[in-house]
mmCIF file of C-alpha atoms in Angstrom:
data_model
loop_
_atom_site.group_PDB
_atom_site.id
_atom_site.type_symbol
_atom_site.label_atom_id
_atom_site.label_comp_id
_atom_site.label_asym_id
_atom_site.label_seq_id
_atom_site.Cartn_x
_atom_site.Cartn_y
_atom_site.Cartn_z
ATOM 1 C CA MET A 16 76.502 172.481 107.858
ATOM 2 C CA ASN A 17 79.236 170.196 109.157
ATOM 3 C CA ASP A 18 80.870 168.199 106.363
ATOM 4 C CA LEU A 19 83.343 166.454 108.654
ATOM 5 C CA PRO A 20 82.961 162.709 109.156
ATOM 6 C CA PHE A 21 81.566 161.768 112.551
ATOM 7 C CA TRP A 22 84.912 160.565 113.931
ATOM 8 C CA LYS A 23 86.328 164.058 113.373
ATOM 9 C CA SER A 24 83.309 165.956 114.654
ATOM 10 C CA LYS A 25 82.212 163.856 117.651
ATOM 11 C CA THR A 26 83.800 162.598 120.807
ATOM 12 C CA LEU A 27 83.491 158.913 121.652
ATOM 13 C CA ALA A 28 80.770 159.816 124.161
ATOM 14 C CA GLU A 29 78.717 161.568 121.471
ATOM 15 C CA MET A 30 78.704 158.658 119.020
ATOM 16 C CA THR A 31 75.703 156.491 118.283
ATOM 17 C CA VAL A 32 75.979 152.735 118.763
ATOM 18 C CA THR A 33 76.337 152.285 114.986
ATOM 19 C CA GLU A 34 79.079 154.919 114.771
ATOM 20 C CA TRP A 35 80.837 153.389 117.763
ATOM 21 C CA GLU A 36 80.801 149.883 116.299
ATOM 22 C CA SER A 37 82.078 151.170 112.934
ATOM 23 C CA LEU A 38 85.229 152.522 114.602
ATOM 24 C CA CYS A 39 86.479 148.950 114.878
ATOM 25 C CA ASP A 40 88.765 148.460 111.888
ATOM 26 C CA GLY A 41 88.653 144.661 112.090
ATOM 27 C CA CYS A 42 92.367 144.237 112.752
ATOM 28 C CA GLY A 43 91.839 141.627 115.487
ATOM 29 C CA LEU A 44 94.807 142.893 117.517
ATOM 30 C CA CYS A 45 92.766 143.487 120.657
ATOM 31 C CA CYS A 46 91.711 139.820 120.498
ATOM 32 C CA LEU A 47 95.268 138.584 120.896
ATOM 33 C CA ASN A 48 96.070 137.087 124.275
ATOM 34 C CA LYS A 49 98.175 139.298 126.482
ATOM 35 C CA ILE A 50 100.390 138.533 129.453
ATOM 36 C CA GLU A 51 100.597 140.911 132.389
ATOM 37 C CA GLU A 52 103.783 140.946 134.422
ATOM 38 C CA TRP A 53 102.719 140.755 138.071
ATOM 39 C CA ASP A 54 105.463 142.948 139.515
ATOM 40 C CA SER A 55 105.505 145.785 136.984
ATOM 41 C CA GLY A 56 102.034 145.577 135.472
ATOM 42 C CA ASP A 57 103.644 145.600 132.012
ATOM 43 C CA ILE A 58 101.488 144.061 129.292
ATOM 44 C CA TYR A 59 102.943 141.862 126.553
ATOM 45 C CA PHE A 60 101.092 140.850 123.402
ATOM 46 C CA THR A 61 101.260 137.307 122.102
ATOM 47 C CA SER A 62 100.572 135.938 118.635
ATOM 48 C CA VAL A 63 97.905 133.717 120.165
ATOM 49 C CA SER A 64 94.343 134.760 119.462
ATOM 50 C CA CYS A 65 91.183 134.278 121.437
ATOM 51 C CA LYS A 66 89.411 131.082 120.501
ATOM 52 C CA LEU A 67 86.552 133.138 119.044
ATOM 53 C CA LEU A 68 88.654 135.208 116.647
ATOM 54 C CA ASP A 69 88.064 134.239 113.024
ATOM 55 C CA GLY A 70 91.608 134.203 111.628
ATOM 56 C CA GLU A 71 90.499 135.232 108.122
ATOM 57 C CA SER A 72 88.071 138.087 108.855
ATOM 58 C CA CYS A 73 89.765 139.077 112.148
ATOM 59 C CA ARG A 74 86.321 139.467 113.681
ATOM 60 C CA CYS A 75 84.744 137.704 116.629
ATOM 61 C CA SER A 76 82.907 134.582 115.532
ATOM 62 C CA SER A 77 80.346 135.026 118.327
ATOM 63 C CA TYR A 78 80.385 138.754 119.062
ATOM 64 C CA GLU A 79 76.911 139.001 120.601
ATOM 65 C CA ASN A 80 77.425 135.928 122.805
ATOM 66 C CA ARG A 81 81.164 136.163 123.448
ATOM 67 C CA TRP A 82 80.859 136.328 127.249
ATOM 68 C CA ASP A 83 79.160 132.923 127.216
ATOM 69 C CA PHE A 84 82.457 131.499 125.925
ATOM 70 C CA VAL A 85 85.025 134.062 127.129
ATOM 71 C CA PRO A 86 83.778 135.554 130.417
ATOM 72 C CA ASP A 87 86.818 137.821 130.775
ATOM 73 C CA CYS A 88 86.496 139.372 127.302
ATOM 74 C CA VAL A 89 87.084 143.113 127.677
ATOM 75 C CA GLN A 90 84.342 145.193 126.121
ATOM 76 C CA LEU A 91 85.534 148.557 124.909
ATOM 77 C CA THR A 92 83.250 151.320 126.135
ATOM 78 C CA LYS A 93 83.200 155.070 125.867
ATOM 79 C CA GLU A 94 84.203 155.147 129.515
ATOM 80 C CA ASN A 95 87.075 152.629 129.537
ATOM 81 C CA VAL A 96 88.904 153.367 126.260
ATOM 82 C CA PRO A 97 91.044 156.105 127.877
ATOM 83 C CA ASP A 98 92.171 153.658 130.573
ATOM 84 C CA ILE A 99 93.120 150.674 128.375
ATOM 85 C CA ALA A 100 96.833 151.130 127.802
ATOM 86 C CA TRP A 101 97.180 147.976 125.680
ATOM 87 C CA LEU A 102 95.033 149.224 122.799
ATOM 88 C CA PRO A 103 97.207 149.072 119.675
ATOM 89 C CA PRO A 104 98.482 152.458 118.470
ATOM 90 C CA THR A 105 96.470 152.077 115.250
ATOM 91 C CA CYS A 106 93.158 151.371 117.041
ATOM 92 C CA GLY A 107 90.364 153.662 115.844
ATOM 93 C CA TYR A 108 88.983 154.023 119.360
ATOM 94 C CA ARG A 109 92.367 155.060 120.679
ATOM 95 C CA LEU A 110 93.019 157.454 117.785
ATOM 96 C CA VAL A 111 89.672 159.249 118.130
ATOM 97 C CA ASN A 112 90.036 159.410 121.905
ATOM 98 C CA GLU A 113 93.452 161.049 121.435
ATOM 99 C CA GLY A 114 92.041 163.555 118.920
ATOM 100 C CA ARG A 115 93.867 161.942 115.996
ATOM 101 C CA ASP A 116 92.538 160.949 112.585
ATOM 102 C CA LEU A 117 91.963 157.443 111.284
ATOM 103 C CA TYR A 118 94.547 155.957 108.939
ATOM 104 C CA TRP A 119 93.969 155.674 105.175
ATOM 105 C CA TRP A 120 93.418 151.920 105.455
ATOM 106 C CA HIS A 121 90.620 152.180 108.036
ATOM 107 C CA PRO A 122 87.375 150.909 106.428
ATOM 108 C CA LEU A 123 85.599 154.176 107.282
ATOM 109 C CA VAL A 124 88.217 156.075 105.254
ATOM 110 C CA SER A 125 88.919 153.559 102.479
ATOM 111 C CA GLY A 126 85.378 152.247 102.147
ATOM 112 C CA ASP A 127 86.787 148.707 102.041
ATOM 113 C CA PRO A 128 87.103 146.327 105.019
ATOM 114 C CA GLU A 129 90.015 144.560 103.279
ATOM 115 C CA THR A 130 92.420 147.542 103.345
ATOM 116 C CA VAL A 131 93.324 146.942 107.005
ATOM 117 C CA HIS A 132 94.590 143.507 105.956
ATOM 118 C CA ALA A 133 96.220 144.673 102.712
ATOM 119 C CA ALA A 134 98.115 147.340 104.661
ATOM 120 C CA GLY A 135 99.545 144.671 106.978
ATOM 121 C CA ILE A 136 97.910 146.077 110.091
ATOM 122 C CA SER A 137 95.779 143.097 111.089
ATOM 123 C CA ALA A 138 96.391 139.766 112.792
ATOM 124 C CA ARG A 139 95.447 137.904 109.599
ATOM 125 C CA GLY A 140 98.090 135.260 108.865
ATOM 126 C CA ARG A 141 100.102 136.119 111.997
ATOM 127 C CA ALA A 142 98.103 134.598 114.840
ATOM 128 C CA ILE A 143 97.469 131.091 116.063
ATOM 129 C CA ASN A 144 94.230 130.195 117.804
ATOM 130 C CA GLU A 145 94.515 129.491 121.534
ATOM 131 C CA ASN A 146 92.845 126.119 120.988
ATOM 132 C CA GLU A 147 95.920 125.041 119.025
ATOM 133 C CA ILE A 148 98.505 125.522 121.793
ATOM 134 C CA ASP A 149 99.086 124.625 125.415
ATOM 135 C CA LEU A 150 98.220 127.865 127.236
ATOM 136 C CA ASP A 151 100.943 127.071 129.773
ATOM 137 C CA ASP A 152 103.361 127.915 126.927
ATOM 138 C CA LEU A 153 101.806 131.324 126.200
ATOM 139 C CA GLU A 154 105.010 133.187 127.102
ATOM 140 C CA ASP A 155 106.714 131.432 124.165
ATOM 141 C CA TYR A 156 104.469 133.440 121.823
ATOM 142 C CA VAL A 157 105.265 136.988 123.013
ATOM 143 C CA VAL A 158 105.578 139.387 120.053
ATOM 144 C CA ASP A 159 105.921 143.140 119.578
ATOM 145 C CA TRP A 160 104.317 143.555 116.149
ATOM 146 C CA PRO A 161 100.860 144.488 117.503
ATOM 147 C CA LEU A 162 102.495 147.621 118.922
ATOM 148 C CA THR A 163 104.556 148.406 115.824
ATOM 149 C CA VAL A 164 102.131 147.731 112.953
ATOM 150 C CA GLY A 165 101.889 150.750 110.722
ATOM 151 C CA GLU A 166 105.257 152.220 111.751
ATOM 152 C CA GLU A 167 106.794 151.354 108.389
ATOM 153 C CA LYS A 168 103.941 153.165 106.648
ATOM 154 C CA ASP A 169 104.358 156.182 108.949
ATOM 155 C CA ASP A 170 108.106 156.260 108.195
ATOM 156 C CA GLU A 171 107.387 156.197 104.448
ATOM 157 C CA ASP A 172 104.916 159.083 104.765
ATOM 158 C CA ALA A 173 107.351 161.229 106.779
#
């Protein structure tokens, strides 16, 4: 009998829909607006969230109908996760795809959806909704913290 949790014993392709959805830690980082540099293709995160991101829960406020409001919303799939370079380094989908374990604060590990926020990994309290700014000024909101969250914790554990 296999006593390993599903994220350690299955590939992304082998997961059920429920297992797949539970890999989302609720950090909200993938819902931050990004800027792509035309010449290099480099992607830069901003502290500006999608208009549908609930700033407190860091979850989509209209997940099932999000394409009605945000037609270019990127849906993570078992097929495209390996190709999405902008996934934050702490993303459960990215970690499992790379054969790595989930962090202690992930709700599947901790049993508590609040630990991602308590650990300082999420966008809670750091993002501004895109409806509150002039999107022509998006470059003024470029930040690097979505790519560095958790590094302090990793340094402490080392």
